[in-house]
Amino acid sequence: IRESATLTRDVLEQHFNDLKGTLKKLLDERLMSLLQEVDAIEQESIKPLDECQKLIEHGVSTADDLLREGESAVHGDVGQQNEKLCSFTKKALHIQLDSLPEVPSLVDVPCLSAQLDDCLLTILKNQIFRHGTVASCPPVQLEEFVEKPGGILVRWCKVDDDFIPQDYRLQYRKSTASHFEDVYVGLETEFIVLHIDPNVDYQFRVCARGDGRQEWSPWSVPQIGRTTLVPHEWTTGLEGYSLSSRRNIALRNDSQSCGVLYSKAPTYFCGQTLTFRQPDRRDSLGVCVEQQNGYDSLQRDKAVCISTNGAVFVNGKEMTNQLPAVTSGSTVTFDMEVVQLGPSSNEGGNFKLRVTISSNNREVVFDWVLDQCCVSLYFGCSFSYPGWKVLVF
């Protein structure tokens, strides 16, 4: 409680400090804009009045000079009087003393003022008083972590009955990282997070967005998840296949070489779920007891597989039951559990696994009889044509 309360205080203080800074900046920018508008109106309006004033002052100054010259001619010596009066008369004829520039009336002269609406403060006050909420419990919480090879299946659930989710948002971070990153946004309530390092703690949190809302809910209580299972990897070096950097995606290239691509090690254990995802089509994939080079397909002894037409093969024999054809984007899953371990049976085997293969929302269930105890298996795929890409997890 204390930790979350301290974090909430820090978030609130940071948020409102940011709002203060942004609001002050916006107010300063608006004030500067209005002051510049006042300056522009003042300059534009005062210019013709200044010019009018200059013309009037010039006319008054000229008339004043002419008046002094006339007084000097009248009161001067008799010898210079005629000459001065003649000059005075010539100047007087060229000066229009009865002409003045047009002066605008007072009502036509701009008179600046500022109109400030006080309701802005009321609007801001109401918005600020409603801004932000403090929640004591988020509407969704993390529910379960399931270990996967090189990944973690994360499940979450809604804990607020009145909350109607529009979508969920899952984040995670490594124990040594400082920031969370988005890993899933959508309507599902579970997601497999891949590319997880084994035996390393990861922190997860989830939130939701209410129906018709833009903002996300508070985050759930962060929880630690980890996997102890090493990631599935394909064997490197087979000429007909190219692998991704993590070696969990196999791409059938255009090489003429044929053969089965196997896993690097028998990392699939009974009780786990093995999933193949195929963005493309053709051929087969499945699991086997051991690697057997020289075969072009998994349709052989000590192997179970599904072909792209949906046929299921057990120890090289096709079953009567058939799954839908595998198409681009299909997901194929294998689940197995030990159902018998004891003396040899009539079928000649003393070890039996119950196998469930699912594809396109359908599944087949059968018993796979082996003549040896086997709790870890290889997985493999075989493709005859280029363009295949398979992700395993």
Short mmCIF file of C-alpha atoms in Angstrom, two decimals:
data_model
loop_
_atom_site.label_atom_id
_atom_site.label_comp_id
_atom_site.label_asym_id
_atom_site.label_seq_id
_atom_site.Cartn_x
_atom_site.Cartn_y
_atom_site.Cartn_z
CA ILE A 1 0.00 0.00 0.00
CA ARG A 2 2.74 2.46 0.97
CA GLU A 3 4.71 1.74 -2.20
CA SER A 4 1.70 2.25 -4.49
CA ALA A 5 0.64 5.37 -2.54
CA THR A 6 4.13 6.86 -2.92
CA LEU A 7 4.16 6.07 -6.63
CA THR A 8 0.68 7.58 -7.06
CA ARG A 9 1.78 10.80 -5.30
CA ASP A 10 4.79 11.06 -7.59
CA VAL A 11 2.64 10.54 -10.69
CA LEU A 12 0.10 13.15 -9.57
CA GLU A 13 2.75 15.75 -8.69
CA GLN A 14 4.59 15.21 -11.97
CA HIS A 15 1.38 15.41 -13.99
CA PHE A 16 0.15 18.63 -12.38
CA ASN A 17 3.59 20.24 -12.56
CA ASP A 18 3.60 19.46 -16.28
CA LEU A 19 0.12 20.98 -16.58
CA LYS A 20 1.25 24.14 -14.79
CA GLY A 21 4.24 24.56 -17.08
CA THR A 22 2.17 23.93 -20.19
CA LEU A 23 -0.64 26.26 -19.06
CA LYS A 24 1.81 29.09 -18.26
CA LYS A 25 3.45 28.66 -21.65
CA LEU A 26 0.09 28.79 -23.43
CA LEU A 27 -0.99 31.91 -21.49
CA ASP A 28 2.31 33.66 -22.24
CA GLU A 29 1.98 32.84 -25.93
CA ARG A 30 -1.59 34.16 -26.02
CA LEU A 31 -0.60 37.37 -24.20
CA MET A 32 2.25 37.96 -26.64
CA SER A 33 -0.09 37.42 -29.58
CA LEU A 34 -2.61 39.97 -28.24
CA LEU A 35 0.13 42.56 -27.51
CA GLN A 36 1.46 42.17 -31.04
CA GLU A 37 -2.07 42.70 -32.35
CA VAL A 38 -2.32 45.96 -30.31
CA ASP A 39 1.04 47.13 -31.70
CA ALA A 40 -0.03 46.39 -35.28
CA ILE A 41 -3.34 48.32 -34.96
CA GLU A 42 -1.58 51.23 -33.27
CA GLN A 43 1.05 51.53 -35.99
CA GLU A 44 -1.45 51.20 -38.82
CA SER A 45 -3.90 53.77 -37.35
CA ILE A 46 -1.41 56.41 -36.16
CA LYS A 47 0.54 56.69 -39.43
CA PRO A 48 -2.00 58.87 -41.43
CA LEU A 49 -2.64 61.07 -38.36
CA ASP A 50 1.09 61.68 -37.94
CA GLU A 51 1.35 62.65 -41.62
CA CYS A 52 -1.63 65.02 -41.25
CA GLN A 53 -0.03 66.61 -38.20
CA LYS A 54 3.24 67.13 -40.08
CA LEU A 55 1.38 68.89 -42.95
CA ILE A 56 -0.48 71.20 -40.55
CA GLU A 57 2.70 72.08 -38.62
CA HIS A 58 4.52 72.78 -41.90
CA GLY A 59 1.68 75.10 -43.10
CA VAL A 60 1.60 76.96 -39.80
CA SER A 61 5.39 77.37 -39.85
CA THR A 62 5.30 78.69 -43.46
CA ALA A 63 2.51 81.15 -42.64
CA ASP A 64 4.39 82.32 -39.55
CA ASP A 65 7.53 82.96 -41.61
CA LEU A 66 5.52 84.87 -44.24
CA LEU A 67 3.87 86.99 -41.51
CA ARG A 68 7.22 88.01 -40.04
CA GLU A 69 8.50 88.82 -43.53
CA GLY A 70 5.43 91.05 -44.20
CA GLU A 71 5.90 92.89 -40.88
CA SER A 72 9.55 93.48 -41.77
CA ALA A 73 8.56 94.88 -45.19
CA VAL A 74 6.06 97.34 -43.64
CA HIS A 75 8.37 98.58 -40.93
CA GLY A 76 11.58 98.55 -42.95
CA ASP A 77 13.48 101.41 -44.63
CA VAL A 78 11.73 103.27 -47.48
CA GLY A 79 14.50 102.26 -49.91
CA GLN A 80 14.04 98.54 -49.24
CA GLN A 81 10.28 98.65 -48.64
CA ASN A 82 9.23 98.25 -52.25
CA GLU A 83 11.63 95.35 -52.79
CA LYS A 84 10.49 93.53 -49.65
CA LEU A 85 6.80 94.10 -50.43
CA CYS A 86 7.33 92.73 -53.95
CA SER A 87 9.00 89.56 -52.54
CA PHE A 88 6.28 89.26 -49.90
CA THR A 89 3.55 89.50 -52.54
CA LYS A 90 5.12 86.83 -54.73
CA LYS A 91 5.42 84.38 -51.81
CA ALA A 92 1.89 85.12 -50.63
CA LEU A 93 0.53 84.31 -54.11
CA HIS A 94 2.12 80.82 -53.97
CA ILE A 95 0.97 79.92 -50.47
CA GLN A 96 -2.55 78.61 -49.87
CA LEU A 97 -3.21 79.82 -46.37
CA ASP A 98 -6.88 78.81 -46.50
CA SER A 99 -6.12 75.10 -47.29
CA LEU A 100 -5.70 72.36 -44.61
CA PRO A 101 -5.47 68.53 -44.92
CA GLU A 102 -8.61 66.59 -44.04
CA VAL A 103 -8.64 65.58 -40.41
CA PRO A 104 -10.77 62.49 -39.57
CA SER A 105 -13.54 62.93 -37.08
CA LEU A 106 -13.05 61.58 -33.57
CA VAL A 107 -15.50 58.69 -34.11
CA ASP A 108 -13.46 57.49 -37.09
CA VAL A 109 -10.27 57.27 -35.09
CA PRO A 110 -9.57 53.78 -33.59
CA CYS A 111 -9.83 53.50 -29.83
CA LEU A 112 -8.23 50.27 -28.62
CA SER A 113 -9.57 48.18 -25.76
CA ALA A 114 -9.32 44.58 -24.51
CA GLN A 115 -12.31 42.26 -24.14
CA LEU A 116 -11.63 39.53 -21.58
CA ASP A 117 -14.28 36.89 -20.88
CA ASP A 118 -14.25 35.97 -17.20
CA CYS A 119 -16.15 32.74 -17.93
CA LEU A 120 -12.83 31.16 -18.98
CA LEU A 121 -11.86 30.98 -15.31
CA THR A 122 -15.16 29.29 -14.48
CA ILE A 123 -14.70 26.75 -17.29
CA LEU A 124 -11.11 26.03 -16.25
CA LYS A 125 -12.14 25.77 -12.62
CA ASN A 126 -14.84 23.21 -13.39
CA GLN A 127 -12.54 21.19 -15.64
CA ILE A 128 -9.67 21.24 -13.14
CA PHE A 129 -11.89 20.14 -10.27
CA ARG A 130 -13.00 17.14 -12.36
CA HIS A 131 -9.54 16.34 -13.73
CA GLY A 132 -7.96 13.11 -12.52
CA THR A 133 -9.19 10.33 -10.26
CA VAL A 134 -7.60 8.07 -7.66
CA ALA A 135 -8.52 4.37 -7.82
CA SER A 136 -7.95 2.00 -4.92
CA CYS A 137 -8.32 -1.11 -7.12
CA PRO A 138 -7.81 -1.50 -10.90
CA PRO A 139 -10.64 -3.16 -12.89
CA VAL A 140 -8.41 -6.01 -14.16
CA GLN A 141 -5.78 -8.14 -12.45
CA LEU A 142 -3.24 -10.74 -13.52
CA GLU A 143 -4.56 -14.23 -12.80
CA GLU A 144 -2.08 -16.93 -13.87
CA PHE A 145 1.34 -17.57 -15.39
CA VAL A 146 1.93 -20.83 -17.28
CA GLU A 147 5.47 -21.82 -18.23
CA LYS A 148 6.11 -22.42 -21.92
CA PRO A 149 9.38 -23.33 -23.67
CA GLY A 150 11.04 -19.94 -24.09
CA GLY A 151 7.82 -18.16 -23.18
CA ILE A 152 5.12 -17.49 -20.59
CA LEU A 153 1.36 -17.79 -21.05
CA VAL A 154 -0.13 -14.83 -19.15
CA ARG A 155 -3.80 -14.86 -18.17
CA TRP A 156 -5.77 -12.00 -16.61
CA CYS A 157 -9.36 -11.40 -15.53
CA LYS A 158 -11.81 -8.58 -14.89
CA VAL A 159 -12.45 -7.95 -11.18
CA ASP A 160 -14.90 -5.04 -11.52
CA ASP A 161 -18.33 -6.36 -12.52
CA ASP A 162 -19.50 -2.90 -13.58
CA PHE A 163 -16.53 -2.34 -15.89
CA ILE A 164 -17.13 -3.11 -19.60
CA PRO A 165 -13.76 -3.55 -21.35
CA GLN A 166 -13.19 -2.41 -24.90
CA ASP A 167 -9.69 -3.92 -25.05
CA TYR A 168 -6.80 -4.94 -22.81
CA ARG A 169 -3.16 -3.86 -22.74
CA LEU A 170 -0.39 -6.14 -21.44
CA GLN A 171 3.13 -4.89 -20.67
CA TYR A 172 6.27 -6.59 -19.41
CA ARG A 173 9.87 -5.85 -18.57
CA LYS A 174 12.94 -7.83 -17.67
CA SER A 175 13.93 -7.66 -14.02
CA THR A 176 16.99 -5.59 -14.98
CA ALA A 177 15.07 -3.17 -17.25
CA SER A 178 13.73 0.19 -16.09
CA HIS A 179 10.78 0.61 -18.47
CA PHE A 180 7.78 -1.54 -19.37
CA GLU A 181 6.98 -2.21 -23.01
CA ASP A 182 3.73 -3.17 -24.71
CA VAL A 183 3.48 -6.82 -25.72
CA TYR A 184 -0.27 -7.19 -26.44
CA VAL A 185 -3.32 -4.99 -27.06
CA GLY A 186 -6.64 -6.67 -27.85
CA LEU A 187 -9.80 -8.34 -26.57
CA GLU A 188 -8.31 -11.68 -25.46
CA THR A 189 -7.71 -12.37 -21.76
CA GLU A 190 -4.54 -14.41 -22.30
CA PHE A 191 -1.39 -14.09 -24.37
CA ILE A 192 1.80 -16.13 -24.86
CA VAL A 193 4.82 -13.87 -24.44
CA LEU A 194 7.67 -15.40 -26.45
CA HIS A 195 11.43 -14.71 -26.53
CA ILE A 196 11.62 -15.16 -22.74
CA ASP A 197 15.00 -16.13 -21.32
CA PRO A 198 14.78 -19.21 -19.05
CA ASN A 199 15.25 -18.77 -15.27
CA VAL A 200 15.00 -14.97 -15.48
CA ASP A 201 12.35 -12.94 -13.66
CA TYR A 202 10.00 -10.79 -15.76
CA GLN A 203 7.50 -8.30 -14.36
CA PHE A 204 4.03 -8.08 -15.92
CA ARG A 205 1.10 -5.69 -15.59
CA VAL A 206 -2.20 -5.26 -17.40
CA CYS A 207 -4.82 -2.53 -17.79
CA ALA A 208 -8.01 -2.06 -19.80
CA ARG A 209 -9.90 0.61 -21.69
CA GLY A 210 -13.59 1.00 -20.95
CA ASP A 211 -16.17 0.83 -23.71
CA GLY A 212 -16.29 4.15 -25.58
CA ARG A 213 -13.35 5.60 -23.62
CA GLN A 214 -9.96 6.81 -24.85
CA GLU A 215 -7.98 6.67 -21.61
CA TRP A 216 -6.63 3.46 -20.06
CA SER A 217 -7.56 2.24 -16.60
CA PRO A 218 -5.05 2.08 -13.75
CA TRP A 219 -2.46 -0.70 -14.04
CA SER A 220 -2.90 -3.96 -12.20
CA VAL A 221 -0.57 -4.91 -9.37
CA PRO A 222 2.73 -5.89 -11.09
CA GLN A 223 3.59 -9.57 -10.70
CA ILE A 224 6.68 -11.66 -11.39
CA GLY A 225 6.64 -14.50 -13.92
CA ARG A 226 9.39 -16.79 -15.18
CA THR A 227 9.90 -19.96 -17.18
CA THR A 228 12.36 -22.75 -16.46
CA LEU A 229 11.83 -24.36 -19.87
CA VAL A 230 14.41 -23.75 -22.58
CA PRO A 231 12.97 -22.55 -25.91
CA HIS A 232 12.30 -24.98 -28.75
CA GLU A 233 14.89 -24.74 -31.52
CA TRP A 234 15.25 -26.32 -34.95
CA THR A 235 18.51 -28.06 -35.90
CA THR A 236 20.86 -25.87 -37.89
CA GLY A 237 22.78 -26.95 -40.98
CA LEU A 238 20.06 -28.71 -43.01
CA GLU A 239 20.47 -27.46 -46.56
CA GLY A 240 16.80 -27.16 -47.45
CA TYR A 241 15.84 -24.84 -44.56
CA SER A 242 16.71 -21.35 -43.35
CA LEU A 243 16.23 -20.48 -39.68
CA SER A 244 15.44 -17.27 -37.84
CA SER A 245 17.97 -15.71 -35.47
CA ARG A 246 16.33 -17.46 -32.49
CA ARG A 247 16.07 -20.71 -34.50
CA ASN A 248 12.38 -21.16 -33.64
CA ILE A 249 11.14 -20.28 -37.15
CA ALA A 250 12.05 -22.54 -40.07
CA LEU A 251 11.68 -21.39 -43.67
CA ARG A 252 11.77 -23.93 -46.49
CA ASN A 253 14.07 -22.40 -49.09
CA ASP A 254 14.30 -23.16 -52.82
CA SER A 255 17.02 -25.79 -52.42
CA GLN A 256 16.37 -29.11 -54.17
CA SER A 257 17.52 -30.95 -51.04
CA CYS A 258 14.85 -32.99 -49.24
CA GLY A 259 14.70 -34.39 -45.75
CA VAL A 260 13.19 -33.95 -42.31
CA LEU A 261 14.15 -30.95 -40.22
CA TYR A 262 14.32 -32.02 -36.56
CA SER A 263 14.50 -30.12 -33.32
CA LYS A 264 17.92 -29.42 -31.87
CA ALA A 265 17.15 -31.55 -28.79
CA PRO A 266 14.24 -33.59 -27.35
CA THR A 267 12.76 -30.53 -25.63
CA TYR A 268 9.11 -31.58 -25.89
CA PHE A 269 7.94 -33.34 -22.70
CA CYS A 270 4.73 -35.18 -21.95
CA GLY A 271 2.20 -32.97 -20.26
CA GLN A 272 3.18 -29.93 -22.34
CA THR A 273 1.45 -28.42 -25.35
CA LEU A 274 3.46 -28.19 -28.56
CA THR A 275 2.15 -25.66 -31.07
CA PHE A 276 3.07 -25.17 -34.72
CA ARG A 277 1.97 -22.10 -36.63
CA GLN A 278 2.11 -22.25 -40.41
CA PRO A 279 1.78 -19.05 -42.44
CA ASP A 280 1.94 -21.18 -45.60
CA ARG A 281 0.83 -24.64 -46.78
CA ARG A 282 1.85 -28.24 -47.80
CA ASP A 283 3.52 -31.39 -46.40
CA SER A 284 3.65 -32.51 -42.75
CA LEU A 285 4.90 -31.87 -39.25
CA GLY A 286 4.83 -33.73 -35.96
CA VAL A 287 6.85 -35.42 -33.20
CA CYS A 288 9.05 -38.51 -33.08
CA VAL A 289 11.02 -40.68 -30.68
CA GLU A 290 14.38 -40.24 -32.40
CA GLN A 291 16.07 -38.60 -35.34
CA GLN A 292 16.31 -40.91 -38.34
CA ASN A 293 18.19 -39.50 -41.28
CA GLY A 294 17.45 -40.75 -44.76
CA TYR A 295 13.68 -40.20 -44.56
CA ASP A 296 11.93 -37.53 -46.62
CA SER A 297 8.88 -37.40 -44.34
CA LEU A 298 7.71 -37.94 -40.78
CA GLN A 299 5.23 -40.50 -42.07
CA ARG A 300 7.34 -43.33 -40.65
CA ASP A 301 7.74 -45.60 -37.64
CA LYS A 302 8.12 -44.05 -34.16
CA ALA A 303 6.53 -40.77 -35.27
CA VAL A 304 3.11 -39.11 -35.37
CA CYS A 305 2.39 -36.26 -37.76
CA ILE A 306 -0.25 -34.34 -39.66
CA SER A 307 -0.04 -33.65 -43.37
CA THR A 308 -1.29 -30.46 -44.97
CA ASN A 309 -4.41 -32.17 -46.28
CA GLY A 310 -5.36 -32.96 -42.66
CA ALA A 311 -4.41 -36.64 -42.70
CA VAL A 312 -2.97 -37.96 -39.41
CA PHE A 313 -0.21 -40.60 -39.53
CA VAL A 314 0.79 -42.82 -36.60
CA ASN A 315 3.95 -44.89 -37.06
CA GLY A 316 3.62 -44.35 -40.82
CA LYS A 317 -0.01 -45.50 -41.04
CA GLU A 318 -2.83 -43.11 -41.90
CA MET A 319 -5.68 -42.88 -39.39
CA THR A 320 -9.34 -43.02 -40.35
CA ASN A 321 -10.05 -39.76 -38.56
CA GLN A 322 -8.89 -36.70 -40.41
CA LEU A 323 -8.49 -33.04 -39.49
CA PRO A 324 -9.29 -30.04 -41.72
CA ALA A 325 -6.66 -29.15 -44.29
CA VAL A 326 -3.85 -26.93 -43.09
CA THR A 327 -3.99 -23.51 -44.73
CA SER A 328 -2.02 -20.28 -44.52
CA GLY A 329 -2.00 -19.01 -40.94
CA SER A 330 -3.06 -22.34 -39.43
CA THR A 331 -2.11 -23.36 -35.90
CA VAL A 332 -1.47 -27.04 -35.09
CA THR A 333 -1.04 -28.20 -31.47
CA PHE A 334 0.16 -31.50 -30.00
CA ASP A 335 -0.71 -32.59 -26.43
CA MET A 336 0.50 -35.88 -24.93
CA GLU A 337 0.25 -37.70 -21.62
CA VAL A 338 1.44 -41.09 -20.39
CA VAL A 339 -1.48 -43.51 -19.96
CA GLN A 340 0.32 -46.84 -19.59
CA LEU A 341 3.73 -47.95 -18.45
CA GLY A 342 4.10 -51.64 -17.70
CA PRO A 343 4.41 -55.16 -19.15
CA SER A 344 4.14 -55.69 -22.86
CA SER A 345 0.59 -55.65 -24.23
CA ASN A 346 -0.96 -57.62 -27.07
CA GLU A 347 0.12 -54.91 -29.48
CA GLY A 348 3.72 -55.62 -28.59
CA GLY A 349 4.43 -52.37 -26.80
CA ASN A 350 4.84 -51.58 -23.13
CA PHE A 351 4.55 -47.77 -23.26
CA LYS A 352 1.47 -45.85 -24.31
CA LEU A 353 0.93 -42.12 -24.84
CA ARG A 354 -2.43 -40.46 -25.33
CA VAL A 355 -2.03 -37.96 -28.15
CA THR A 356 -4.33 -35.04 -28.95
CA ILE A 357 -3.74 -33.16 -32.21
CA SER A 358 -5.76 -29.99 -32.78
CA SER A 359 -6.12 -27.93 -35.94
CA ASN A 360 -8.71 -25.40 -37.09
CA ASN A 361 -10.95 -25.89 -34.01
CA ARG A 362 -11.06 -29.68 -34.41
CA GLU A 363 -9.04 -32.41 -32.75
CA VAL A 364 -8.27 -36.12 -32.89
CA VAL A 365 -7.38 -38.22 -29.84
CA PHE A 366 -5.63 -41.59 -30.02
CA ASP A 367 -3.20 -43.83 -28.13
CA TRP A 368 0.34 -44.09 -29.47
CA VAL A 369 1.93 -47.40 -28.51
CA LEU A 370 5.72 -47.54 -28.29
CA ASP A 371 8.12 -50.35 -27.42
CA GLN A 372 10.26 -48.15 -25.22
CA CYS A 373 9.79 -45.64 -22.41
CA CYS A 374 9.96 -42.15 -23.82
CA VAL A 375 9.03 -38.98 -21.91
CA SER A 376 10.83 -36.46 -24.12
CA LEU A 377 10.44 -36.30 -27.88
CA TYR A 378 11.90 -34.58 -30.91
CA PHE A 379 9.66 -32.51 -33.14
CA GLY A 380 10.14 -32.10 -36.88
CA CYS A 381 8.74 -30.97 -40.20
CA SER A 382 9.24 -31.93 -43.84
CA PHE A 383 8.46 -29.81 -46.90
CA SER A 384 8.97 -30.54 -50.58
CA TYR A 385 8.46 -27.06 -51.96
CA PRO A 386 9.91 -23.64 -50.99
CA GLY A 387 7.94 -20.94 -49.18
CA TRP A 388 7.15 -22.77 -45.95
CA LYS A 389 7.63 -20.93 -42.68
CA VAL A 390 6.89 -22.58 -39.33
CA LEU A 391 7.01 -21.04 -35.86
CA VAL A 392 7.18 -23.47 -32.93
CA PHE A 393 6.52 -22.67 -29.27
#
